[in-house]
XYZ file of C-alpha atoms in Angstrom:
591
model
C 251.153 234.555 214.599
C 255.095 235.067 214.647
C 256.762 232.161 213.766
C 259.447 230.721 216.608
C 263.070 232.368 216.582
C 264.521 228.584 216.996
C 263.519 224.917 217.418
C 264.309 222.934 220.224
C 266.505 220.184 220.066
C 263.802 217.303 220.372
C 261.826 218.941 217.753
C 264.460 219.244 215.654
C 265.749 215.712 215.723
C 261.918 214.930 215.103
C 262.224 216.826 211.980
C 265.162 215.191 211.237
C 264.267 211.514 212.356
C 263.206 209.441 215.114
C 265.763 208.953 217.836
C 268.248 211.819 216.739
C 267.792 214.274 219.089
C 271.730 214.487 219.585
C 273.494 217.069 216.942
C 275.063 215.156 214.255
C 279.004 215.340 214.044
C 280.465 217.426 211.230
C 281.186 215.422 208.324
C 282.898 215.824 204.841
C 280.926 215.020 201.966
C 282.708 214.384 198.762
C 281.483 215.939 195.468
C 279.746 213.497 193.153
C 281.468 213.050 189.787
C 280.359 213.578 186.523
C 281.441 212.975 183.080
C 285.280 212.272 182.713
C 285.898 212.533 186.694
C 283.947 209.585 187.308
C 284.991 206.019 187.635
C 283.217 202.823 186.283
C 281.560 202.043 189.503
C 284.320 199.587 191.102
C 284.014 198.837 194.423
C 286.592 197.115 197.004
C 286.104 195.491 200.498
C 288.118 192.881 202.498
C 287.106 190.171 204.413
C 287.895 190.603 208.274
C 287.555 186.585 208.613
C 289.879 184.930 205.801
C 291.685 188.153 205.000
C 290.702 187.876 201.359
C 290.576 191.007 199.138
C 287.002 191.227 196.904
C 286.119 193.667 194.572
C 282.957 194.147 192.140
C 283.307 195.736 188.712
C 280.089 196.584 187.171
C 279.572 195.320 183.349
C 277.936 198.260 181.476
C 274.304 197.160 180.306
C 271.051 198.813 179.429
C 268.003 198.839 181.668
C 265.061 196.838 180.592
C 261.485 197.455 180.970
C 260.397 198.324 184.381
C 263.847 197.745 185.452
C 263.931 193.616 184.603
C 267.082 192.631 183.140
C 270.331 191.121 184.116
C 272.284 192.871 186.470
C 276.167 191.825 185.472
C 279.040 192.518 187.744
C 282.326 190.904 187.759
C 283.424 189.977 191.261
C 287.116 189.428 192.092
C 288.356 187.171 195.379
C 292.067 186.901 196.004
C 291.325 183.105 197.270
C 289.430 182.271 193.988
C 291.180 180.241 191.166
C 291.296 180.742 187.405
C 288.339 181.163 185.100
C 287.128 182.668 181.966
C 287.853 185.930 183.096
C 291.292 185.352 184.740
C 292.704 184.469 187.805
C 290.184 185.806 190.748
C 287.511 186.885 188.912
C 284.121 185.691 187.943
C 280.880 186.181 186.568
C 278.059 185.625 189.292
C 274.972 184.183 187.814
C 272.810 181.853 189.140
C 273.054 178.058 188.797
C 272.355 175.014 190.620
C 275.661 172.544 191.324
C 276.037 169.430 193.138
C 278.437 169.864 196.177
C 282.096 168.705 196.076
C 283.441 170.295 199.103
C 283.478 166.828 201.258
C 283.630 164.345 198.094
C 282.986 163.657 194.564
C 279.395 163.565 193.691
C 278.054 160.063 192.922
C 275.074 161.040 190.904
C 272.245 158.703 192.210
C 269.752 161.224 191.964
C 266.698 158.868 192.818
C 268.705 157.912 196.184
C 269.607 162.002 196.920
C 273.465 160.798 196.943
C 274.600 164.527 196.195
C 273.633 167.789 198.165
C 272.875 170.818 195.892
C 274.181 173.981 195.860
C 271.981 177.105 194.689
C 274.573 179.747 193.174
C 277.779 178.481 194.975
C 276.344 179.518 198.124
C 273.779 177.739 200.162
C 272.740 174.080 200.327
C 269.560 172.776 199.141
C 267.769 170.399 201.330
C 264.214 168.281 200.563
C 261.019 169.809 201.578
C 259.118 167.364 203.575
C 255.157 167.034 204.353
C 254.092 167.276 208.157
C 254.320 163.588 208.422
C 258.014 163.592 207.361
C 257.831 161.978 204.320
C 259.284 163.622 201.204
C 257.177 165.903 199.332
C 256.441 164.199 195.617
C 253.943 166.074 193.007
C 253.356 164.023 190.234
C 250.205 165.533 189.195
C 250.438 169.497 188.475
C 252.916 168.995 185.716
C 251.767 165.781 183.414
C 254.864 163.732 182.289
C 257.171 165.291 185.172
C 257.862 164.401 188.769
C 258.212 167.618 190.962
C 260.471 167.705 193.958
C 260.758 170.604 196.161
C 263.887 171.988 197.774
C 264.530 174.827 200.175
C 267.791 176.581 201.283
C 269.342 174.968 204.437
C 269.342 178.663 205.885
C 266.225 180.529 204.590
C 266.439 183.624 203.217
C 265.377 183.666 199.620
C 261.757 182.555 200.521
C 261.896 181.196 197.061
C 259.986 177.845 195.659
C 263.003 175.708 194.270
C 261.836 172.636 192.278
C 263.560 169.931 190.265
C 261.713 168.529 187.573
C 262.538 165.190 186.276
C 260.887 163.749 182.979
C 259.223 160.134 183.795
C 259.816 158.817 180.285
C 263.581 160.063 179.852
C 264.685 160.824 183.249
C 265.427 164.185 181.988
C 265.987 166.825 184.768
C 265.970 170.608 184.900
C 265.279 172.931 187.953
C 262.877 176.031 188.472
C 262.869 178.624 190.923
C 260.069 181.349 191.931
C 261.136 184.100 194.016
C 258.987 186.349 196.498
C 258.799 188.820 193.467
C 256.974 186.138 191.368
C 259.969 185.950 189.250
C 260.332 182.366 187.713
C 264.123 181.342 186.744
C 264.469 177.980 184.639
C 267.931 176.108 184.851
C 269.531 173.630 182.580
C 266.338 172.613 180.771
C 268.492 171.307 177.363
C 272.213 170.170 177.065
C 273.508 173.744 175.667
C 272.900 175.209 179.530
C 274.275 172.119 181.528
C 277.710 171.070 182.270
C 277.572 167.479 181.975
C 279.788 164.499 180.610
C 279.723 164.590 176.947
C 277.374 161.713 175.526
C 280.133 159.970 173.571
C 281.938 159.453 176.882
C 279.047 158.232 178.792
C 278.734 154.442 179.656
C 276.033 152.718 177.861
C 274.414 151.659 181.164
C 274.426 154.802 182.948
C 272.237 157.937 182.685
C 273.643 161.234 182.072
C 275.902 163.135 184.526
C 274.871 166.606 185.090
C 277.108 168.572 187.261
C 275.768 171.782 186.813
C 272.473 173.531 185.791
C 273.002 177.279 184.397
C 270.355 179.968 184.292
C 268.793 179.878 180.763
C 265.597 181.896 181.160
C 263.933 184.289 183.553
C 260.389 185.819 183.495
C 258.115 187.953 185.735
C 254.458 188.075 186.248
C 254.074 191.296 183.779
C 255.167 189.420 181.007
C 259.213 190.480 180.702
C 261.436 187.851 180.196
C 265.010 187.448 179.856
C 266.954 184.482 177.833
C 270.559 183.175 178.279
C 272.397 181.555 175.632
C 275.783 179.518 175.913
C 278.821 178.333 173.753
C 279.884 174.655 174.242
C 283.879 174.156 174.441
C 285.319 172.552 171.382
C 288.985 171.980 169.883
C 289.231 175.305 167.708
C 292.898 176.711 167.837
C 293.986 173.836 170.425
C 297.513 172.614 169.716
C 296.961 168.959 169.610
C 300.663 168.462 169.224
C 301.377 169.445 172.765
C 301.968 166.488 175.000
C 299.674 168.345 177.975
C 296.685 168.201 175.307
C 296.452 164.675 174.772
C 293.839 162.224 176.122
C 291.678 165.500 177.082
C 288.130 165.481 177.539
C 287.223 168.975 175.846
C 283.288 168.960 175.341
C 281.674 169.614 178.647
C 282.369 173.236 179.536
C 280.102 176.212 178.706
C 280.230 179.949 178.394
C 277.844 182.467 178.712
C 277.712 183.805 174.869
C 274.456 186.271 174.944
C 271.644 187.669 177.390
C 268.656 189.119 175.278
C 266.021 190.948 177.143
C 263.320 193.501 176.339
C 260.977 191.344 174.305
C 258.712 193.437 171.748
C 255.729 191.046 172.568
C 255.027 190.220 176.347
C 255.200 186.708 177.465
C 251.833 186.830 178.645
C 250.721 186.845 174.933
C 253.492 184.905 173.288
C 254.816 182.465 175.580
C 257.245 180.902 173.218
C 260.390 182.785 173.999
C 262.276 181.139 171.028
C 260.118 183.085 168.222
C 260.395 186.198 170.387
C 262.250 189.511 169.099
C 264.313 191.412 171.559
C 265.177 195.501 171.951
C 268.444 194.632 173.946
C 271.333 191.957 173.600
C 274.487 191.581 175.703
C 277.469 189.457 173.635
C 280.423 187.907 175.228
C 283.458 188.235 172.806
C 285.929 185.437 173.455
C 288.212 186.432 170.749
C 285.779 185.723 168.007
C 285.844 188.796 166.040
C 283.235 190.562 167.249
C 285.027 194.110 167.681
C 288.094 195.421 165.823
C 289.811 198.866 166.120
C 289.667 201.325 162.850
C 292.983 203.158 162.410
C 293.195 206.693 162.476
C 293.036 208.810 159.303
C 296.786 209.884 158.499
C 295.680 213.085 157.089
C 294.121 214.475 160.184
C 296.351 216.265 163.031
C 296.398 214.466 166.429
C 294.498 216.702 167.914
C 291.567 216.514 165.768
C 291.545 212.640 165.689
C 288.698 210.486 166.865
C 288.246 206.857 167.930
C 286.505 204.413 165.228
C 285.685 201.171 165.664
C 283.867 198.067 164.080
C 281.483 195.796 165.730
C 279.125 192.822 165.040
C 276.670 191.037 167.052
C 277.763 187.651 165.032
C 281.072 186.092 165.160
C 283.420 186.033 162.373
C 286.133 183.740 163.065
C 286.488 180.359 165.494
C 287.548 181.718 169.065
C 291.099 181.640 170.207
C 292.682 179.847 172.654
C 294.282 181.196 175.910
C 297.832 180.747 177.077
C 297.169 179.003 180.032
C 294.360 176.130 179.722
C 293.158 174.418 182.564
C 290.999 171.667 183.860
C 288.751 170.823 186.810
C 287.776 167.657 187.771
C 285.772 168.266 190.769
C 282.729 166.840 188.635
C 284.400 163.224 188.771
C 285.055 164.213 184.589
C 287.278 166.751 183.015
C 286.065 170.324 182.831
C 288.599 172.038 180.187
C 288.657 175.482 180.007
C 290.356 176.891 176.806
C 288.719 180.640 176.509
C 288.770 183.608 178.176
C 286.330 186.976 177.756
C 288.045 189.526 175.953
C 285.140 192.087 175.762
C 281.373 192.376 176.890
C 279.311 194.203 174.238
C 276.072 195.992 174.515
C 273.869 195.932 171.503
C 270.349 197.630 170.888
C 267.775 196.358 168.647
C 265.021 199.251 168.523
C 263.177 199.756 165.274
C 261.559 203.052 163.876
C 258.883 204.183 166.336
C 255.284 204.772 164.834
C 255.647 208.212 165.683
C 258.351 208.880 163.275
C 261.295 208.763 165.708
C 264.216 206.914 164.448
C 265.404 203.654 166.525
C 268.689 202.370 166.813
C 270.476 199.455 165.315
C 273.998 198.581 166.937
C 276.314 198.779 169.485
C 276.143 201.370 172.405
C 278.386 200.432 175.476
C 281.119 197.832 175.930
C 283.350 196.535 178.914
C 286.742 195.522 177.645
C 289.465 193.181 179.642
C 293.090 193.616 179.050
C 295.385 191.055 179.842
C 298.476 191.937 179.042
C 299.815 188.486 177.424
C 303.299 187.935 177.142
C 304.623 187.926 173.651
C 305.595 184.334 173.170
C 307.124 185.174 169.283
C 310.522 185.540 171.155
C 312.491 183.249 173.219
C 310.959 183.330 176.787
C 312.524 181.854 179.903
C 310.867 180.693 183.134
C 312.186 183.689 184.960
C 310.808 186.304 182.398
C 307.365 184.508 182.860
C 307.671 184.913 187.012
C 308.700 188.518 186.508
C 306.020 189.228 183.886
C 302.821 191.132 185.600
C 300.282 190.270 182.922
C 299.334 186.759 181.765
C 301.402 183.976 180.516
C 301.281 180.373 180.370
C 301.114 179.975 183.932
C 297.926 181.948 184.486
C 295.764 184.798 183.379
C 295.371 188.287 185.137
C 292.965 191.361 183.958
C 295.529 194.311 183.657
C 292.869 196.863 182.651
C 289.042 197.319 182.461
C 287.584 199.971 179.925
C 284.283 201.072 179.705
C 283.338 202.862 176.310
C 280.308 204.436 174.833
C 279.698 204.193 170.961
C 277.562 206.172 168.509
C 276.691 204.405 164.890
C 278.432 206.195 162.087
C 276.205 205.825 159.049
C 278.347 207.764 156.648
C 281.072 204.813 156.988
C 280.163 202.044 154.751
C 278.936 198.244 156.106
C 281.688 195.970 155.744
C 280.501 192.011 155.577
C 283.462 189.665 156.344
C 283.287 185.854 157.410
C 279.553 186.113 157.752
C 279.251 189.009 160.091
C 278.232 192.396 159.491
C 280.417 195.274 160.809
C 278.939 198.860 161.463
C 281.549 201.647 162.216
C 281.051 203.703 165.445
C 282.326 206.463 167.119
C 284.187 205.482 170.286
C 284.555 207.313 173.538
C 285.870 205.759 176.733
C 285.985 206.170 180.409
C 289.491 206.318 182.172
C 290.276 202.546 182.517
C 290.644 200.688 186.001
C 294.308 199.361 186.147
C 295.132 196.522 188.045
C 298.449 195.171 189.565
C 298.835 191.999 191.673
C 301.658 190.875 193.999
C 303.613 187.846 193.429
C 304.054 185.270 196.218
C 307.886 185.623 197.063
C 308.908 181.584 197.588
C 312.257 180.625 199.635
C 313.377 177.832 197.716
C 316.278 177.056 199.364
C 316.662 174.578 202.231
C 318.279 175.941 205.423
C 319.274 174.574 208.759
C 317.906 175.641 212.121
C 320.957 177.346 214.072
C 319.509 178.060 217.275
C 320.621 177.058 221.066
C 318.150 175.304 223.577
C 315.464 176.032 224.483
C 314.658 177.677 221.315
C 315.997 175.159 219.060
C 313.720 172.204 217.668
C 314.738 168.628 217.297
C 316.646 167.695 214.464
C 315.433 164.697 211.987
C 312.227 162.550 211.566
C 311.260 160.110 214.033
C 307.669 160.038 213.969
C 307.386 161.987 217.416
C 307.619 165.349 216.216
C 304.755 166.687 214.048
C 304.516 169.848 211.637
C 301.027 170.940 213.040
C 299.496 174.839 212.269
C 298.523 174.700 215.932
C 297.312 178.446 216.147
C 295.930 179.373 212.424
C 298.707 181.346 211.811
C 299.517 180.208 208.605
C 302.791 178.239 209.004
C 303.237 174.942 210.579
C 305.177 174.793 213.674
C 306.773 171.565 215.707
C 304.556 169.604 217.956
C 305.736 166.964 220.242
C 305.104 165.313 223.233
C 306.879 165.435 226.532
C 306.075 164.019 229.919
C 302.510 163.675 229.228
C 301.856 166.832 227.588
C 302.217 168.592 224.327
C 305.217 170.760 223.640
C 304.722 173.190 220.592
C 307.387 175.703 219.130
C 306.037 178.282 217.008
C 307.429 178.902 213.488
C 309.137 182.495 213.606
C 310.669 182.514 210.401
C 308.821 184.942 208.447
C 308.671 187.578 210.912
C 311.518 190.508 211.469
C 314.401 189.460 213.070
C 314.500 191.126 216.432
C 318.192 190.460 216.686
C 318.952 192.797 213.571
C 317.343 195.849 214.991
C 316.541 197.382 211.712
C 312.949 195.272 211.413
C 314.194 194.023 208.249
C 313.210 190.521 207.099
C 315.481 187.769 208.038
C 315.857 184.550 205.725
C 317.278 182.322 208.693
C 314.779 179.570 209.943
C 313.985 180.203 213.475
C 311.256 179.048 215.856
C 310.146 179.923 219.259
C 310.735 178.731 222.597
C 308.963 175.473 223.693
C 305.360 176.163 224.888
C 303.085 174.104 227.023
C 300.049 173.566 224.837
C 297.871 171.308 227.129
C 297.803 168.181 229.493
C 297.763 165.027 227.136
C 295.019 162.421 227.542
C 296.781 159.231 229.481
C 296.022 156.827 226.530
C 299.682 155.729 225.444
C 298.244 152.769 224.426
C 295.707 154.233 222.016
C 296.527 153.463 218.405
C 293.733 155.577 216.535
C 294.606 159.082 217.097
C 295.583 162.196 215.517
C 294.999 165.872 214.765
C 291.975 167.056 212.912
C 290.667 170.876 212.074
C 287.008 171.428 213.629
C 284.723 172.480 210.640
C 282.833 174.436 213.395
C 285.528 176.733 215.013
C 288.379 175.788 212.681
C 290.526 174.734 215.218
C 293.116 172.243 215.731
C 291.418 169.425 217.859
C 293.163 166.079 219.026
C 290.901 163.107 218.451
C 291.359 159.257 219.763
C 289.289 156.623 218.127
C 290.241 154.122 220.138
C 287.805 152.124 222.362
C 286.736 152.036 225.327
C 286.832 155.948 225.557
C 287.067 158.234 222.840
C 288.445 161.584 223.654
C 288.994 164.716 222.068
C 290.742 168.125 223.178
C 290.112 171.555 221.458
C 292.433 174.216 221.234
C 291.450 177.732 222.004
C 292.249 181.091 220.556
C 294.464 182.125 223.185
C 296.735 179.228 222.598
C 295.758 177.112 225.526
C 293.993 173.516 225.272
C 290.708 172.395 226.747
C 290.524 169.341 229.100
C 289.822 166.294 227.259
C 286.508 165.110 227.536
C 284.911 161.681 226.513
C 283.548 161.265 222.862
C 280.479 158.964 222.705
C 280.762 156.358 219.948
C 278.744 156.340 217.119
C 278.410 152.710 216.937
C 280.380 149.700 218.297
C 281.481 146.386 216.331
C 282.233 143.304 218.603
C 284.404 142.256 215.610
C 286.191 145.397 215.812
C 288.588 146.904 218.145
C 288.500 150.350 217.185
C 285.396 152.687 217.181
C 284.615 155.953 215.756
C 283.861 159.044 218.224
C 281.162 160.979 217.059
C 281.015 164.456 218.374
C 280.707 168.171 217.833
C 282.376 171.279 218.904
C 280.586 174.197 220.030
C 281.871 177.741 219.229
C 283.854 177.551 222.624
C 285.337 174.396 221.413
C 283.683 172.485 224.315
C 282.666 169.060 223.233
C 278.678 168.619 223.171
C 276.512 165.286 223.013
């Protein structure tokens, strides 16, 4: 039987996939790079809501047994602050932290005074029994009381538990994922960010702010352990006035990740006695790595790159030029260190079949911060103009991934308690980064404009600076004839009068705009502007009894009519009450 000469559109669509009966448009497919023409796998994206830029750079690690192992990537967000990897960069690792967006933590764990956050993303809420009481398990684990939590918005489908020791009150966290992977957080002080013991009041329990991931294992016997280094005062200049009365022991830095256990955890549950095939080492300028000078006897065309590396540190870690502190935990968390590189080591012994194993460095991810040279006189203008890192902030300028092969012909060097082997090095093209600097106009200028564009002069309390439309710069808002009048701030916009589209440094405001009709509550004393947490729009609210009201702004620069706001409580001894209300996505008050 002869085969058909052509296939109909529906039959062809069925072969390509269901629902694809229409012909696909032509597209351009880029060739996949290999060898030296490929990058290190970085990805960039922009947040369409906030406008911030985001980027991820993978950290070179080896794949563990059955793919079980750390998946490390450095994440950048243009709206983030400083950290161990410089400004905007962070290493996303699971942790459980107390929420601080709406206030400092209280640390009254028995009363659930604080909200816990998993990996800095989702709030955790207590799990309740069918009768509405709190879920408490004091029988499954002798000596512990277990409280269960779940994310406020379910998506992990994991069992999250807080384990509290009955005798000491010590707490740690555990989670079991849908894939039956168990993760432990903060089982001891080495994996916790807490107020140091020598700064704890005698009558208070320890204040643990964050529980860091310390152990993870699956149901097949694979395991991963995480080790941390505690902050100290090494290489810190105590003579500086900025270093007086500092709390330096609270912070923790990820130091090692060990995985690929040779003996299954099902056979050897005590992971402290396990031996590991893979080890990831984070170098904070501790002498783990050093370059080897080229051989001057060889021509440049025949030169090779060599380096020495050790899994053990040879010297105390260096202090960064821009130490900083965070007080969101209600105590100081000081950061003196900066990660210089991440080293991937293999500890593979010789196989019983006679094949050689490998002991040593295989890959690295190095970060270049382009520090400003402070050995010469440096002015503030020099620091502001420098593209790299200064005493103001640290910035990653270059990320380089390299591969290594051990050179057994070179002697082993022992120095500072560390054993160095020599490796032949070859690197991928580096990822180079450049950051735009903010241009701040520090000159005070008068507004020179004729009515009706000219805003008022002086400050008498009637006029307010309010970013009414969320444009990133405040305008002038005033009350006039029972309504709100708003002048947009047009100073950063191109000056239409020049005709060449160049930026103008003159302070300019737009004409008066009627925003909305103001509620007739001239005698109200408790009122003001407030940003709605739901719509992120400016809302005017009045708390004065007997009729609290609110007015929400729209995205079209208009206002909704005022609506009454139901008081949350009433007190006969007070003349003012608090209006309690919630705005929907359209800004309409609901009750």
